[in-house]
Amino acid sequence: MPTAYLDNLVPKSPRKRRVTIADVADALDLTKGTVSRALNNYPDISDRTRKRVAKQAERMGYRPLSHAQAIRTGRTKSLGLVLQTNAHDAQRPFLSDFLAGVTQEASAQGWSLTVATAHSQASMQATLERLINEHKADGFILPRTMVHDERIDLLRTAHVPFVLYGRTGDDTDCAWFDILGENAMRDAVLRLAGMGHRRIGFVNGGAGFNYAALRHAGYLAGLTQAGLGADPQLEAADAVTAEDGERATARLLELAAPPTALVFAVDMAALGAYGAAASRGLTIGRELSVIGYDGVPEGAYATPPLTTFNVDTRRAGERLAHLLIARIRGADPATLRECENARLLERASDGPPAVTSEELARLVRAAGNHDETNGRTR
Amino acid sequence: MPTAYLDNLVPKSPRKRRVTIADVADALDLTKGTVSRALNNYPDISDRTRKRVAKQAERMGYRPLSHAQAIRTGRTKSLGLVLQTNAHDAQRPFLSDFLAGVTQEASAQGWSLTVATAHSQASMQATLERLINEHKADGFILPRTMVHDERIDLLRTAHVPFVLYGRTGDDTDCAWFDILGENAMRDAVLRLAGMGHRRIGFVNGGAGFNYAALRHAGYLAGLTQAGLGADPQLEAADAVTAEDGERATARLLELAAPPTALVFAVDMAALGAYGAAASRGLTIGRELSVIGYDGVPEGAYATPPLTTFNVDTRRAGERLAHLLIARIRGADPATLRECENARLLERASDGPPAVTSEELARLVRAAGNHDETNGRTR
DNA sequence: GTTCCTTCCAAAACCGGTTTCGGCAAGGGG
DNA sequence: CCCCTTGCCGAAACCGGTTTTGGAAGGAAC
């Protein structure tokens, strides 16, 4: 985009000049090299001078220009985040919180955040390469990790620091923050089992994402811990939208021995169960219990409100920024790994089974003849 | 944050060196000054040389380092966006789309996006000042404009380019993109009037925001155009959450001559009407018609689904980035003003009035005795 | 009183670009 | 043939920082 010359023709805005490091140096009758070393705690500066410099810089309101530093140090003091905009994304409603967390922690340490978006796998890789090549960021936050994640491959071979929001298959050299979704799924099963459910199904989320594998494992762990046997027939996968969830629920309800409760790895899919239940004359929370995961706002407005697990997305952003900055500063990634639990939101979509699995099967068959979806406009 | 010296102690990662302008110059046996001027279309470079340079730079994959350019030019080639995280924000669910729009247009022109957040009015001003002082961005996008907006004052006096998402009281020197919410409100009134409603109420959004003034004007214009008189009693204001909306709806329904239809300036408030209606035994879309504005996803999951106006947030982001870059390049702000209309989503929350205002008043009074809110968990 | 360290800062080079300045060579006019 | 432009590029300064180098001053050891 060759424009510099043309841009030069328009009058530069008369912004008043910033205070530079030379100004500070002059005021103290020192050289700018000395001031720089003083501010950066070089050991060959006397304490007296260091203090004088610090005080004067403070008084004059001097703030180094990070991109001026960057040209010598190679560090922009900027974190990179590339959002994927094509895919389903349960995190979308929380993006604002996430950014708030990241930027708060970043700016507290004098860093900033550079955001880009990609609409496909390929453009994701291209965007990352461009940002790396142009040094737009010193490191990257990678949300929504896959079991095998190409972004990680790219950053690893480019020797660019990164931190994962989520875990991944090959941990080597990875720093991460994650919510223990597997514990949530386990607790959901235990909660339902405690209410008296004996056939508890599971509808997993996006295939390939690392969280899906973990949440499935958590579901199985819950069954074991509750003394219930696992039945692969009670499982569905790859449901991330309401439509997916409705389809999966329908299929599970049509089983000869349908589940009286469903655990969903993803809230949006759980909301799909409402449609499947309604069109069969079933009441969520009675004939069919549902527990979701994510805490999307829509859940609170569903009827009945969806019991789910809430994730503190803002805190995730904070921790990720913290970990990434540490990583960029050279900390060992093995020491930069944190996990936390999601918090259960007890609402009204689950309860003791109003009917047994056999009775439920009968209800579903009875409704089967006049089966129709309610024409909901989206 | 004095850390440079310490950072120096950790081994620099062995990233392979970028190709610099000097590399290109050497390859062509030119000086870097010449290469720079060639790439930037200076008129004192022959066409032949310009083409040679362009080709060689392309071949070597040379990309100038924007922060290296910035130190001389004062331009970071970066757009700034400070999000407010405290306030209610109907745009939250669309943030992802908005960012996609902004970053797509920005990166198409070789620019990037720097994001920060603020949790209060004061921190907003402080954050803007910091970003300006540190030259983190060459200009700013200001979403959610107020009638009188302090951010505009700040940027104006600092002579920093900006573009508004929305309009504002004092237009001087402002570039903007906006959705004509006033037209939507007018059309909503006309639609309801066309269905036979004669008493149409209006629940406005956040006081102080510029959109609220405009949407109110649109509502009044709709009444006039429909040949209906305006009745200030039928208006409420400052409703931005479901709770606000529920309260406002309740008050309007308790009137001696209640409205049979309500136009809401904000979807979330419109969703509050559902609760107010339900607790009085009224069915939305029959005894009480509701039309919202924003197109929040929750609206599609409400029962019945909310008729509302959808905003193409992604496109807004694109246009705003485009306008801002033009503004930074020196274009006259008066030429950088665009507006578009929102698109009606016809769903099921509105319809011909099932009862007259008098009958509605009777129904409300009848329900008044056993009035209670349904205990919804949020 | 040398010699040898230390301590601490000045001076200068450097990072990767942009912009200014000046001069050479070719071409045109007288 | 000389002078004056004009076209075109090299050389060098510059932007605001960081890092390296080198040396002066002071103290300790001999």
CSV table of N, CA, C and O in Angstrom, one decimal, chain B residues 4 95 133 160 191 235 258 260 292 303 341 343 366:
chain,number,residue,atom,x,y,z
B,4,ALA,N,13.8,-4.2,31.1
B,4,ALA,CA,14.6,-4.4,29.9
B,4,ALA,C,15.9,-5.2,30.2
B,4,ALA,O,16.3,-6.2,29.6
B,95,LEU,N,-20.3,-8.2,19.2
B,95,LEU,CA,-18.9,-7.7,19.2
B,95,LEU,C,-18.0,-8.5,18.2
B,95,LEU,O,-17.2,-7.9,17.5
B,133,ASN,N,-1.1,9.1,24.1
B,133,ASN,CA,0.2,9.5,24.5
B,133,ASN,C,1.2,8.5,24.0
B,133,ASN,O,2.3,8.8,23.6
B,160,VAL,N,-6.7,14.2,17.5
B,160,VAL,CA,-6.5,12.8,17.0
B,160,VAL,C,-7.8,12.5,16.2
B,160,VAL,O,-8.9,12.7,16.6
B,191,ARG,N,-46.2,-0.2,11.0
B,191,ARG,CA,-46.6,-1.6,10.9
B,191,ARG,C,-47.7,-2.0,11.9
B,191,ARG,O,-48.7,-2.6,11.5
B,235,GLU,N,-45.3,6.8,26.9
B,235,GLU,CA,-43.9,6.6,26.7
B,235,GLU,C,-43.2,6.3,28.0
B,235,GLU,O,-43.5,6.9,29.1
B,258,PRO,N,-54.5,1.6,28.5
B,258,PRO,CA,-53.2,1.1,28.2
B,258,PRO,C,-52.9,0.9,26.7
B,258,PRO,O,-53.9,0.7,25.9
B,260,THR,N,-52.0,-1.1,23.3
B,260,THR,CA,-52.2,-2.5,22.9
B,260,THR,C,-50.9,-3.0,22.2
B,260,THR,O,-50.8,-4.2,21.8
B,292,GLY,N,-39.2,-5.0,18.8
B,292,GLY,CA,-37.9,-4.5,19.4
B,292,GLY,C,-37.0,-3.9,18.4
B,292,GLY,O,-37.4,-3.6,17.3
B,303,THR,N,-40.5,-16.9,23.6
B,303,THR,CA,-41.8,-17.5,23.2
B,303,THR,C,-42.9,-16.4,23.3
B,303,THR,O,-43.2,-16.1,24.5
B,341,ASN,N,-30.1,1.6,6.8
B,341,ASN,CA,-31.3,1.2,7.5
B,341,ASN,C,-31.1,-0.2,8.1
B,341,ASN,O,-30.4,-1.1,7.6
B,343,ARG,N,-32.8,-3.9,9.2
B,343,ARG,CA,-33.7,-4.8,8.5
B,343,ARG,C,-34.7,-5.4,9.4
B,343,ARG,O,-34.4,-6.0,10.4
B,366,ALA,N,-58.1,-7.3,36.3
B,366,ALA,CA,-58.5,-8.6,36.8
B,366,ALA,C,-57.3,-9.4,37.3
B,366,ALA,O,-57.4,-10.1,38.3
